[in-house]
């Protein structure tokens, strides 16, 4: 079983909001189980790609320690990113907004 990535736990709710805004709030549990984790994984990848360039060597070492810590909580990750990326909140917000636009377009194309 894959490890649960707690640093981006909020993404599941965010993806569900985007799906709801696109008229997909009545997805079956089977479809949610199939697609929501994929959308979350894409969002995580995009956030990581947006944040990693800001890390300096000390931040990268600290991140490695957090990744090894199975007990690292979402707050630990939020504090880490806020400390190491001055524009953390803005970067995550912009990345998710861009992702939501693309996701909405994909979902609109599916509905056609």
Short mmCIF file of C-alpha atoms in Angstrom, two decimals:
data_model
loop_
_atom_site.label_atom_id
_atom_site.label_comp_id
_atom_site.label_asym_id
_atom_site.label_seq_id
_atom_site.Cartn_x
_atom_site.Cartn_y
_atom_site.Cartn_z
CA UNK A 1 0.00 0.00 0.00
CA UNK A 2 1.44 3.40 -0.95
CA UNK A 3 2.38 5.81 1.81
CA UNK A 4 -0.09 8.58 2.50
CA UNK A 5 1.39 11.98 1.72
CA UNK A 6 0.20 14.20 4.54
CA UNK A 7 1.86 17.38 3.37
CA UNK A 8 -0.87 17.91 0.77
CA UNK A 9 -3.91 16.40 2.52
CA UNK A 10 -5.99 19.46 1.68
CA UNK A 11 -5.79 18.65 -2.02
CA UNK A 12 -8.49 15.99 -1.88
CA UNK A 13 -11.01 18.58 -0.70
CA UNK A 14 -9.77 21.08 -3.27
CA UNK A 15 -10.18 18.58 -6.10
CA UNK A 16 -13.68 17.71 -4.87
CA UNK A 17 -14.57 21.43 -4.96
CA UNK A 18 -13.30 21.74 -8.53
CA UNK A 19 -15.28 18.66 -9.56
CA UNK A 20 -18.39 20.04 -7.90
CA UNK A 21 -17.95 23.39 -9.64
CA UNK A 22 -17.84 21.50 -12.94
CA UNK A 23 -21.04 19.62 -12.21
CA UNK A 24 -19.39 16.39 -11.14
CA UNK A 25 -20.57 16.44 -7.51
CA UNK A 26 -22.62 13.29 -8.04
CA UNK A 27 -19.77 11.00 -9.08
CA UNK A 28 -20.11 7.44 -7.87
CA UNK A 29 -17.77 6.29 -5.12
CA UNK A 30 -16.05 3.99 -7.63
CA UNK A 31 -15.30 6.89 -9.97
CA UNK A 32 -14.11 9.04 -7.06
CA UNK A 33 -11.79 6.26 -5.91
CA UNK A 34 -10.43 5.92 -9.43
CA UNK A 35 -10.00 9.54 -10.52
CA UNK A 36 -9.64 11.77 -7.46
CA UNK A 37 -6.30 10.21 -6.39
CA UNK A 38 -4.98 10.76 -9.91
CA UNK A 39 -6.01 14.42 -9.87
CA UNK A 40 -4.50 14.84 -6.38
CA UNK A 41 -1.25 13.26 -7.57
CA UNK A 42 -1.09 15.68 -10.51
CA UNK A 43 -1.73 18.64 -8.22
CA UNK A 44 0.96 17.42 -5.78
CA UNK A 45 3.44 17.09 -8.63
CA UNK A 46 2.71 20.60 -9.84
CA UNK A 47 3.03 22.09 -6.37
CA UNK A 48 6.30 20.27 -5.82
CA UNK A 49 7.64 21.44 -9.17
CA UNK A 50 6.67 25.02 -8.30
CA UNK A 51 8.20 24.96 -4.80
CA UNK A 52 11.40 22.92 -5.23
CA UNK A 53 13.32 25.57 -7.20
CA UNK A 54 13.13 27.85 -4.15
CA UNK A 55 14.93 25.40 -1.86
CA UNK A 56 18.52 26.01 -0.95
CA UNK A 57 20.83 23.19 0.17
CA UNK A 58 19.88 23.47 3.86
CA UNK A 59 16.18 23.36 2.94
CA UNK A 60 16.74 20.29 0.78
CA UNK A 61 18.43 18.51 3.70
CA UNK A 62 15.61 19.48 6.02
CA UNK A 63 13.10 18.20 3.48
CA UNK A 64 14.91 14.88 3.26
CA UNK A 65 14.57 14.54 7.01
CA UNK A 66 10.85 15.31 6.88
CA UNK A 67 10.34 12.77 4.11
CA UNK A 68 11.94 10.10 6.28
CA UNK A 69 9.80 11.07 9.29
CA UNK A 70 6.63 8.98 9.11
CA UNK A 71 5.15 11.10 11.90
CA UNK A 72 5.57 14.41 10.07
CA UNK A 73 2.20 16.13 10.23
CA UNK A 74 0.67 18.49 7.67
CA UNK A 75 1.54 21.39 9.99
CA UNK A 76 5.19 20.30 9.96
CA UNK A 77 5.17 20.46 6.19
CA UNK A 78 3.36 23.79 6.08
CA UNK A 79 5.90 25.26 8.50
CA UNK A 80 8.77 23.82 6.47
CA UNK A 81 7.52 25.31 3.22
CA UNK A 82 6.65 28.66 4.80
CA UNK A 83 10.15 28.87 6.30
CA UNK A 84 11.97 27.86 3.11
CA UNK A 85 9.85 29.50 0.43
CA UNK A 86 9.03 33.14 1.14
CA UNK A 87 6.16 33.13 -1.36
CA UNK A 88 4.86 29.70 -0.32
CA UNK A 89 1.17 30.57 0.03
CA UNK A 90 1.09 32.62 -3.17
CA UNK A 91 2.98 29.96 -5.13
CA UNK A 92 0.63 27.17 -4.01
CA UNK A 93 -2.44 29.32 -4.67
CA UNK A 94 -1.29 30.26 -8.19
CA UNK A 95 -0.29 26.67 -8.99
CA UNK A 96 -3.67 25.34 -7.87
CA UNK A 97 -5.56 28.06 -9.73
CA UNK A 98 -3.70 27.16 -12.93
CA UNK A 99 -4.32 23.46 -12.33
CA UNK A 100 -8.03 24.08 -11.69
CA UNK A 101 -8.35 25.95 -15.00
CA UNK A 102 -6.80 23.02 -16.86
CA UNK A 103 -8.85 20.46 -14.95
CA UNK A 104 -12.06 22.35 -15.67
CA UNK A 105 -11.19 22.43 -19.37
CA UNK A 106 -10.50 18.69 -19.40
CA UNK A 107 -13.80 18.02 -17.63
CA UNK A 108 -15.65 20.34 -20.03
CA UNK A 109 -14.18 18.44 -22.98
CA UNK A 110 -15.31 15.13 -21.43
CA UNK A 111 -18.88 16.42 -21.11
CA UNK A 112 -19.04 17.28 -24.83
#
